[in-house]
Coordinates of N, CA, C and O in Angstrom, one line a residue:
X1 N 81.8 71.3 187.2 CA 81.8 70.8 185.9 C 80.5 70.3 185.4 O 79.9 69.1 186.3
X2 N 79.7 70.1 184.2 CA 78.5 70.2 183.7 C 78.9 69.6 182.5 O 79.6 69.9 181.2
X3 N 78.0 68.3 182.2 CA 78.5 67.6 180.9 C 77.1 67.6 180.4 O 76.4 66.8 180.7
X4 N 76.6 67.6 178.7 CA 75.0 67.9 178.3 C 75.3 68.1 177.3 O 76.0 68.3 176.1
X5 N 74.1 68.0 176.6 CA 73.8 68.6 175.4 C 73.2 69.8 175.5 O 72.9 70.3 176.6
X6 N 73.4 70.7 174.4 CA 72.8 71.9 174.4 C 71.1 72.0 174.8 O 71.0 72.9 175.6
X7 N 70.6 71.1 174.6 CA 69.0 71.5 175.0 C 69.2 70.8 176.5 O 67.9 71.5 177.1
X8 N 69.9 70.0 177.1 CA 69.9 70.0 178.3 C 70.3 70.8 179.3 O 69.9 71.4 180.0
X9 N 71.1 71.8 178.7 CA 71.9 72.9 179.6 C 70.9 74.3 179.1 O 70.7 75.1 180.4
X10 N 69.8 73.9 178.4 CA 68.7 75.0 178.4 C 68.2 75.2 179.8 O 67.5 75.9 179.9
X11 N 68.0 73.9 180.1 CA 66.8 73.9 181.5 C 67.9 74.3 182.8 O 67.0 74.5 183.8
X12 N 68.8 74.6 182.8 CA 69.9 75.4 184.1 C 69.6 76.3 184.5 O 69.6 76.9 185.3
X13 N 69.4 77.5 183.6 CA 68.8 78.7 184.2 C 68.6 79.5 183.0 O 68.9 79.7 181.9
X14 N 67.7 80.5 183.4 CA 67.1 81.4 182.5 C 67.9 82.6 182.4 O 67.7 83.8 181.9
X15 N 69.2 82.6 182.9 CA 70.3 83.9 183.2 C 70.7 84.0 181.5 O 71.2 83.4 181.1
X16 N 70.5 85.3 181.3 CA 70.5 85.9 180.3 C 72.1 85.6 179.5 O 72.3 85.0 178.3
X17 N 73.1 85.5 180.5 CA 74.5 85.4 179.6 C 74.6 83.9 179.3 O 75.1 83.6 178.4
X18 N 73.5 82.7 180.2 CA 73.8 81.7 179.8 C 73.1 81.3 178.3 O 73.3 80.6 177.6
X19 N 72.2 81.7 178.3 CA 71.0 81.9 177.1 C 71.8 82.5 175.8 O 71.9 81.7 174.8
X20 N 72.6 83.4 175.9 CA 73.1 84.1 175.1 C 74.6 82.9 174.6 O 74.8 83.1 173.3
X21 N 75.4 82.5 175.8 CA 76.2 81.4 175.5 C 75.6 80.3 174.7 O 76.2 79.9 173.8
X22 N 74.5 79.9 175.1 CA 74.2 78.8 174.6 C 73.9 78.9 172.8 O 73.9 78.0 171.9
X23 N 73.2 80.0 172.6 CA 72.8 80.3 171.4 C 73.7 80.7 170.6 O 73.4 80.4 168.9
X24 N 74.7 80.9 170.8 CA 76.1 81.3 170.3 C 76.6 79.7 169.7 O 77.2 79.7 168.5
X25 N 76.7 79.0 170.7 CA 77.0 77.4 170.1 C 75.9 76.7 169.3 O 76.5 76.2 168.6
X26 N 74.7 76.8 169.5 CA 73.6 76.4 168.5 C 74.1 76.7 167.3 O 73.3 76.2 166.2
X27 N 74.6 78.1 167.2 CA 74.4 78.8 165.5 C 75.6 78.4 165.0 O 76.0 78.5 163.7
X28 N 76.8 77.6 165.5 CA 77.5 76.8 164.5 C 77.3 75.8 163.9 O 76.7 75.1 163.9
X29 N 78.3 75.9 162.8 CA 78.0 74.9 161.7 C 79.5 74.6 161.0 O 80.5 74.9 162.0
X30 N 79.4 73.3 160.4 CA 80.6 72.8 160.1 C 81.4 74.1 159.4 O 82.7 73.9 159.1
X31 N 80.7 75.1 158.6 CA 81.4 76.1 158.0 C 81.4 77.1 158.6 O 82.1 78.4 158.3
X32 N 81.2 77.1 160.2 CA 81.8 78.5 161.0 C 83.1 79.0 161.1 O 83.8 78.2 160.7
X33 N 83.0 80.4 160.5 CA 84.5 80.7 160.7 C 85.4 80.7 162.0 O 84.8 81.0 162.9
X34 N 86.7 80.5 162.0 CA 87.5 80.3 162.8 C 87.9 81.9 163.6 O 87.8 82.9 162.6
X35 N 88.2 81.9 164.9 CA 88.3 83.2 165.4 C 87.3 83.7 166.8 O 86.9 82.8 166.7
X36 N 87.9 84.8 167.1 CA 86.9 85.2 168.4 C 85.7 86.4 167.9 O 85.9 87.0 167.1
X37 N 84.8 85.8 168.4 CA 83.5 86.6 167.9 C 82.7 87.2 169.6 O 82.6 86.2 170.4
X38 N 82.6 88.5 169.8 CA 82.3 88.6 170.8 C 80.8 88.2 171.2 O 79.9 88.0 170.4
X39 N 80.0 87.9 172.3 CA 78.5 87.8 172.8 C 77.9 88.7 173.2 O 76.7 89.2 172.5
X40 N 78.5 89.2 174.3 CA 78.0 90.5 175.0 C 78.7 91.6 175.8 O 78.6 92.0 176.6
X41 N 80.0 91.5 174.9 CA 80.8 92.6 175.5 C 82.1 91.7 175.3 O 82.4 90.6 174.7
X42 N 83.7 92.8 175.3 CA 84.3 91.9 174.8 C 85.2 90.8 175.7 O 85.9 89.8 175.5
X43 N 84.6 90.4 177.1 CA 84.7 89.6 178.0 C 84.0 88.5 177.8 O 84.1 87.1 178.3
X44 N 82.6 88.4 177.1 CA 81.9 87.2 177.1 C 82.1 87.4 175.5 O 81.4 87.8 174.7
X45 N 82.4 86.1 174.9 CA 82.6 85.9 174.0 C 83.0 84.2 173.2 O 83.3 83.1 174.1
X46 N 83.2 84.0 172.2 CA 83.2 82.4 171.4 C 84.8 82.2 171.2 O 84.6 83.4 169.9
X47 N 85.4 81.5 170.8 CA 86.4 81.1 170.0 C 86.3 80.4 169.5 O 86.2 79.0 170.2
X48 N 86.0 80.0 168.3 CA 86.2 78.8 167.1 C 87.6 78.7 166.7 O 88.3 79.5 166.1
X49 N 87.9 77.4 166.7 CA 89.5 77.2 166.7 C 89.8 75.7 166.3 O 88.7 74.8 166.3
X50 N 90.9 75.5 165.7 CA 91.0 74.1 165.4 C 92.3 73.3 165.5 O 93.3 74.2 165.6
X51 N 92.6 72.2 165.9 CA 93.7 71.6 166.2 C 94.1 70.0 166.3 O 93.0 69.7 166.1
X52 N 95.4 69.7 166.3 CA 95.0 67.9 166.3 C 95.4 68.0 167.5 O 96.3 68.0 168.4
X53 N 94.7 66.7 167.8 CA 94.7 66.1 169.3 C 96.6 65.9 169.5 O 96.8 65.0 168.6
X54 N 96.6 65.4 170.7 CA 98.0 65.0 170.6 C 97.9 63.9 172.4 O 97.0 63.5 172.8
X55 N 98.9 63.4 172.5 CA 99.5 62.3 173.3 C 99.2 63.0 174.8 O 99.1 64.2 174.9
X56 N 98.5 62.7 175.7 CA 98.2 63.0 177.4 C 99.6 63.7 177.6 O 99.4 64.6 178.3
X57 N 100.6 63.2 177.7 CA 101.8 63.6 178.0 C 102.3 64.8 177.9 O 103.2 65.9 178.5
X58 N 101.7 65.2 176.4 CA 102.0 66.9 175.8 C 101.2 67.7 176.0 O 101.2 68.8 175.6
X59 N 100.2 67.4 176.9 CA 99.0 68.3 177.3 C 99.3 68.7 178.6 O 99.9 68.1 179.4
X60 N 98.5 69.9 179.3 CA 98.4 70.5 180.5 C 97.3 70.7 181.0 O 96.4 70.9 180.4
X61 N 97.1 70.9 182.3 CA 96.0 71.2 182.8 C 96.2 72.5 183.1 O 97.1 73.4 183.3
X62 N 94.8 73.3 182.8 CA 94.7 74.5 182.9 C 93.2 74.9 183.5 O 92.7 73.9 184.3
X63 N 93.4 75.9 184.2 CA 91.4 76.5 184.9 C 91.9 78.0 184.8 O 92.7 78.7 184.4
X64 N 90.7 79.2 185.2 CA 90.6 80.2 184.8 C 89.9 80.8 186.1 O 89.3 79.9 186.8
X65 N 90.5 81.8 186.6 CA 89.7 82.3 188.0 C 88.4 83.3 187.2 O 87.8 83.3 188.5
X66 N 88.1 83.9 186.4 CA 87.3 84.8 186.3 C 86.4 84.4 185.3 O 85.4 85.0 185.4
X67 N 86.5 83.2 184.7 CA 85.8 83.0 183.6 C 85.1 81.3 183.7 O 85.8 80.4 184.1
X68 N 84.0 81.0 183.2 CA 83.4 79.7 183.2 C 84.2 79.2 181.4 O 83.7 80.0 180.6
X69 N 84.6 78.2 181.4 CA 84.6 77.5 180.3 C 83.3 76.8 179.8 O 83.1 75.6 180.1
X70 N 82.6 77.2 178.2 CA 81.7 76.2 177.8 C 82.8 75.6 176.4 O 82.8 76.4 175.3
X71 N 82.9 74.4 176.5 CA 83.9 73.4 175.3 C 83.0 73.0 174.5 O 82.1 71.9 175.4
X72 N 83.2 73.1 173.0 CA 81.7 72.5 172.4 C 82.7 72.0 170.9 O 83.4 73.1 170.6
X73 N 82.1 70.5 170.9 CA 83.0 70.1 169.3 C 82.2 70.2 168.6 O 81.0 70.0 168.6
X74 N 83.0 70.9 167.2 CA 82.1 71.1 166.2 C 82.2 69.8 165.2 O 81.5 69.3 164.7
X75 N 83.6 69.4 165.1 CA 83.9 68.1 164.5 C 85.1 67.4 165.3 O 86.0 68.1 165.6
X76 N 84.9 65.9 165.0 CA 86.3 65.4 165.8 C 85.8 64.8 167.0 O 84.8 64.9 167.5
X77 N 86.4 64.6 167.8 CA 86.4 64.0 169.3 C 88.0 63.9 169.8 O 89.0 64.1 169.5
X78 N 87.6 64.4 171.3 CA 88.8 64.3 172.2 C 88.4 64.1 173.5 O 87.5 64.2 174.0
X79 N 89.8 64.0 174.1 CA 89.5 63.3 175.5 C 89.8 64.7 176.7 O 91.2 65.3 176.0
X80 N 89.3 64.9 177.5 CA 89.3 65.8 178.6 C 89.7 65.1 180.1 O 88.7 64.7 180.2
X81 N 90.8 65.3 180.6 CA 91.1 65.4 182.0 C 90.5 65.8 183.0 O 91.1 67.5 182.3
X82 N 90.3 65.3 184.1 CA 89.3 66.7 185.3 C 90.5 65.9 186.6 O 90.6 64.7 186.5
X83 N 90.6 66.5 187.1 CA 91.0 66.2 188.9 C 90.8 67.6 189.4 O 90.9 68.7 189.2
X84 N 90.4 67.0 191.0 CA 90.2 68.2 191.6 C 91.7 69.0 191.6 O 93.1 68.6 192.0
X85 N 91.6 70.4 192.3 CA 93.0 71.2 192.4 C 93.8 70.9 193.3 O 95.1 71.1 193.3
X86 N 93.6 70.0 194.0 CA 94.3 69.6 195.0 C 95.2 68.6 194.7 O 96.7 68.5 195.1
X87 N 95.3 67.7 193.3 CA 96.1 67.3 193.0 C 96.8 67.5 191.9 O 98.1 67.2 191.5
X88 N 97.3 69.3 192.3 CA 97.8 69.8 191.1 C 98.5 70.7 191.7 O 98.2 71.4 192.6
X89 N 99.6 71.4 190.7 CA 100.3 72.7 191.7 C 100.5 73.4 190.4 O 101.1 73.1 189.0
X90 N 100.6 74.9 190.5 CA 100.9 75.7 189.5 C 102.3 76.0 189.0 O 103.4 75.4 189.4
X91 N 101.8 75.7 187.5 CA 103.1 75.8 186.7 C 103.2 77.0 186.3 O 103.0 77.0 184.8
X92 N 104.1 77.8 186.5 CA 104.3 79.0 186.0 C 103.3 80.0 186.6 O 102.4 79.7 187.2
X93 N 103.5 81.4 186.1 CA 102.7 82.3 186.7 C 101.2 82.6 185.8 O 101.0 82.1 184.9
X94 N 100.2 83.1 187.1 CA 99.0 83.2 186.5 C 99.0 84.5 185.7 O 99.8 85.2 185.7
X95 N 98.2 84.1 184.5 CA 98.1 85.0 183.6 C 97.1 85.9 183.3 O 95.8 85.3 183.1
X96 N 97.2 86.9 183.8 CA 95.9 87.8 184.3 C 95.4 88.6 183.0 O 94.1 88.5 183.3
X97 N 96.6 89.0 182.1 CA 95.2 89.1 181.0 C 94.2 88.4 180.3 O 93.3 88.6 179.8
X98 N 95.4 87.3 180.5 CA 94.3 86.0 179.5 C 93.3 85.1 180.4 O 92.9 83.9 180.1
X99 N 93.4 85.8 181.7 CA 92.6 84.6 182.8 C 93.1 83.1 182.6 O 92.3 82.3 182.4
X100 N 94.4 82.8 182.6 CA 95.0 81.4 182.7 C 96.0 81.2 183.4 O 96.7 82.0 183.8
X101 N 95.8 79.8 184.1 CA 96.7 79.1 184.6 C 97.2 77.7 184.8 O 96.2 77.1 184.0
X102 N 98.2 77.2 183.8 CA 98.7 76.1 183.9 C 99.0 75.4 185.0 O 99.4 76.1 186.1
X103 N 99.0 74.3 185.0 CA 99.0 73.4 186.2 C 99.9 72.0 186.1 O 100.1 71.7 184.8
X104 N 100.7 71.6 186.7 CA 101.3 70.0 186.7 C 100.9 69.3 187.5 O 100.3 70.0 189.1
X105 N 101.2 67.8 187.2 CA 100.3 66.9 187.9 C 101.0 66.7 189.6 O 102.1 66.5 189.5
X106 N 100.8 66.7 190.8 CA 101.4 66.3 192.1 C 101.2 64.7 192.2 O 101.9 64.1 192.5
X107 N 99.8 64.1 191.6 CA 99.7 62.5 191.7 C 99.3 62.3 190.4 O 98.4 62.2 189.8
X108 N 100.4 61.9 189.4 CA 100.1 61.7 188.1 C 98.8 60.7 187.7 O 98.4 60.7 186.4
X109 N 98.6 59.9 188.4 CA 97.4 58.9 187.9 C 95.9 59.0 188.6 O 95.2 58.4 188.8
X110 N 96.0 60.6 189.2 CA 94.7 60.8 190.0 C 93.9 61.7 189.1 O 94.0 62.8 189.5
X111 N 93.3 61.3 187.8 CA 92.8 62.2 187.3 C 91.5 61.1 186.7 O 91.8 60.0 186.5
X112 N 90.5 62.1 186.2 CA 89.4 61.0 185.7 C 89.2 61.8 184.0 O 89.8 62.6 183.8
X113 N 88.5 61.1 183.2 CA 88.7 61.3 181.5 C 87.1 61.9 181.0 O 86.2 60.5 181.4
X114 N 87.2 62.6 180.2 CA 85.5 62.6 179.5 C 85.8 62.4 178.1 O 87.2 63.1 177.4
X115 N 85.1 61.8 177.2 CA 85.0 62.1 175.8 C 84.1 63.0 175.6 O 83.1 62.8 175.5
X116 N 84.5 64.2 174.8 CA 83.5 65.3 174.0 C 84.1 64.5 172.6 O 84.7 64.7 172.0
X117 N 82.5 64.8 172.1 CA 82.3 64.5 171.0 C 81.4 65.7 170.4 O 80.5 66.4 171.3
X118 N 80.7 65.5 168.7 CA 80.0 66.7 168.3 C 78.8 66.7 168.8 O 78.1 65.5 169.3
X119 N 78.4 67.9 169.5 CA 76.5 67.8 169.9 C 76.7 68.0 171.4 O 75.9 68.1 172.5
X120 N 78.0 67.4 172.4 CA 78.1 67.7 173.8 C 79.1 68.8 174.1 O 79.7 69.2 173.2
X121 N 78.8 69.9 175.0 CA 79.5 70.8 175.8 C 80.1 70.4 177.0 O 79.1 69.7 177.9
X122 N 80.9 70.8 177.5 CA 81.4 70.5 178.8 C 81.7 71.6 179.1 O 82.3 72.7 178.6
X123 N 81.1 71.8 180.7 CA 81.2 73.4 181.1 C 82.3 73.1 182.4 O 82.2 72.4 183.4
X124 N 83.2 73.8 182.4 CA 84.3 74.2 183.6 C 84.2 75.4 184.3 O 84.5 76.2 183.7
X125 N 84.0 74.9 185.6 CA 84.0 76.5 186.5 C 85.5 76.7 186.5 O 86.4 75.5 186.9
X126 N 85.6 77.8 187.4 CA 87.2 78.1 187.8 C 87.6 77.1 188.7 O 88.9 76.6 188.8
X127 N 87.3 76.3 189.8 CA 87.5 75.2 190.4 C 87.3 73.9 190.0 O 88.2 72.8 190.5
X128 N 87.5 73.7 188.5 CA 87.5 72.7 187.7 C 88.8 72.4 187.1 O 88.3 73.0 185.9
X129 N 89.8 71.9 187.1 CA 91.0 72.3 186.6 C 90.7 71.1 185.1 O 90.3 70.1 185.6
X130 N 91.0 71.1 184.0 CA 91.1 70.2 182.9 C 92.0 70.7 181.8 O 92.9 71.2 182.2
X131 N 92.4 69.5 181.5 CA 93.1 69.1 180.3 C 93.1 68.4 179.4 O 92.4 67.1 178.7
X132 N 92.9 69.6 178.3 CA 92.0 69.5 177.0 C 93.2 68.8 175.8 O 94.2 68.9 176.0
X133 N 92.6 68.6 174.8 CA 93.4 68.6 173.4 C 94.2 66.8 173.4 O 94.7 66.8 172.6
X134 N 93.4 66.1 174.4 CA 94.3 65.0 174.4 C 93.4 63.8 173.3 O 92.2 64.0 173.2
X135 N 94.4 63.0 172.5 CA 93.9 62.1 171.3 C 93.0 60.9 172.2 O 93.4 60.2 172.8
X136 N 92.1 61.0 171.6 CA 90.9 60.0 172.0 C 91.4 58.5 171.5 O 92.0 58.1 170.6
X137 N 91.4 57.5 172.6 CA 92.2 56.6 172.3 C 93.5 56.3 171.8 O 93.7 55.4 170.7
X138 N 94.5 57.4 172.3 CA 95.8 57.8 171.8 C 95.8 58.0 169.9 O 96.5 57.7 169.5
X139 N 94.7 58.0 169.4 CA 94.7 58.3 168.2 C 94.4 59.8 167.8 O 93.3 60.3 168.0
X140 N 95.4 60.4 167.2 CA 95.1 61.9 167.0 C 94.2 62.2 165.7 O 94.5 61.6 165.1
X141 N 93.6 63.1 166.0 CA 92.7 63.3 164.9 C 92.5 64.9 165.0 O 92.6 65.6 166.2
X142 N 92.1 65.6 163.8 CA 92.3 66.9 163.6 C 90.7 67.2 164.2 O 89.5 66.6 163.9
X143 N 90.7 68.4 164.7 CA 89.0 68.5 165.2 C 88.7 70.2 165.4 O 89.8 71.0 165.4
X144 N 87.3 70.7 165.3 CA 87.1 71.7 165.4 C 86.2 71.8 166.8 O 85.5 71.1 167.0
X145 N 86.6 73.0 167.1 CA 86.1 73.4 168.4 C 85.4 74.7 169.0 O 86.1 75.7 168.2
X146 N 84.8 75.1 169.5 CA 84.3 76.2 170.1 C 84.4 76.4 171.7 O 83.9 75.6 172.5
X147 N 85.1 77.3 172.2 CA 84.9 77.6 173.6 C 84.5 78.8 174.1 O 84.8 80.1 173.4
X148 N 83.4 79.1 174.7 CA 82.7 80.5 175.0 C 83.2 80.6 176.9 O 83.7 79.7 177.4
X149 N 83.9 81.5 176.5 CA 84.6 82.3 178.0 C 83.3 83.2 178.5 O 82.8 84.2 178.2
X150 N 82.8 82.9 179.2 CA 81.3 83.5 180.5 C 82.0 83.9 181.6 O 82.2 83.1 182.7
X151 N 82.4 85.3 181.6 CA 82.5 85.9 182.8 C 81.5 85.9 184.0 O 80.7 85.9 184.0
X152 N 82.0 85.1 185.4 CA 81.3 84.7 186.3 C 80.7 86.1 186.7 O 79.5 86.0 187.3
X153 N 81.2 87.5 186.7 CA 80.3 88.5 187.0 C 79.4 88.6 186.3 O 78.3 89.3 186.9
X154 N 79.1 88.3 185.4 CA 77.9 88.4 184.4 C 76.7 87.4 185.1 O 75.5 87.9 184.9
X155 N 77.2 86.4 185.7 CA 75.7 85.5 186.6 C 76.0 85.3 187.7 O 75.0 85.1 188.3
X156 N 76.9 86.3 188.5 CA 76.7 86.4 190.1 C 75.6 87.4 190.4 O 75.2 87.4 191.4
X157 N 75.2 88.5 190.0 CA 74.4 89.6 190.1 C 72.8 89.2 189.8 O 72.6 88.3 189.6

């Protein structure tokens, strides 16, 4: 997992898919349309969406096998919990088509939290289960968020 500003991420790698992902996030404004837009193909895309944050107990851990998540807050703020995969067990079947797996906690209080605010991006690799959508300090807010789905296959070569 990596947390930082978009400017900091530019120093990570000159690999084209990373640069394309960062540029897609940099282009966002408060007026950006919601929905999915391709970045460099059907599997490399950005999804702009909005929701109200919720109580921690109403949120679930998730991870992905084939993609890296770059989660970026456009407006609002949320808490995202993180924990090692060993603290979780699969909750339902892996959704192959959407590269998505929910998890339940085996050790309920063994997680760390990050606060994601506008201008910060959190990068979650497949080995980084994360629980987004949590209300910051238990106060639900409406937020606009973008998630880039970056296929690992694009950066492995």
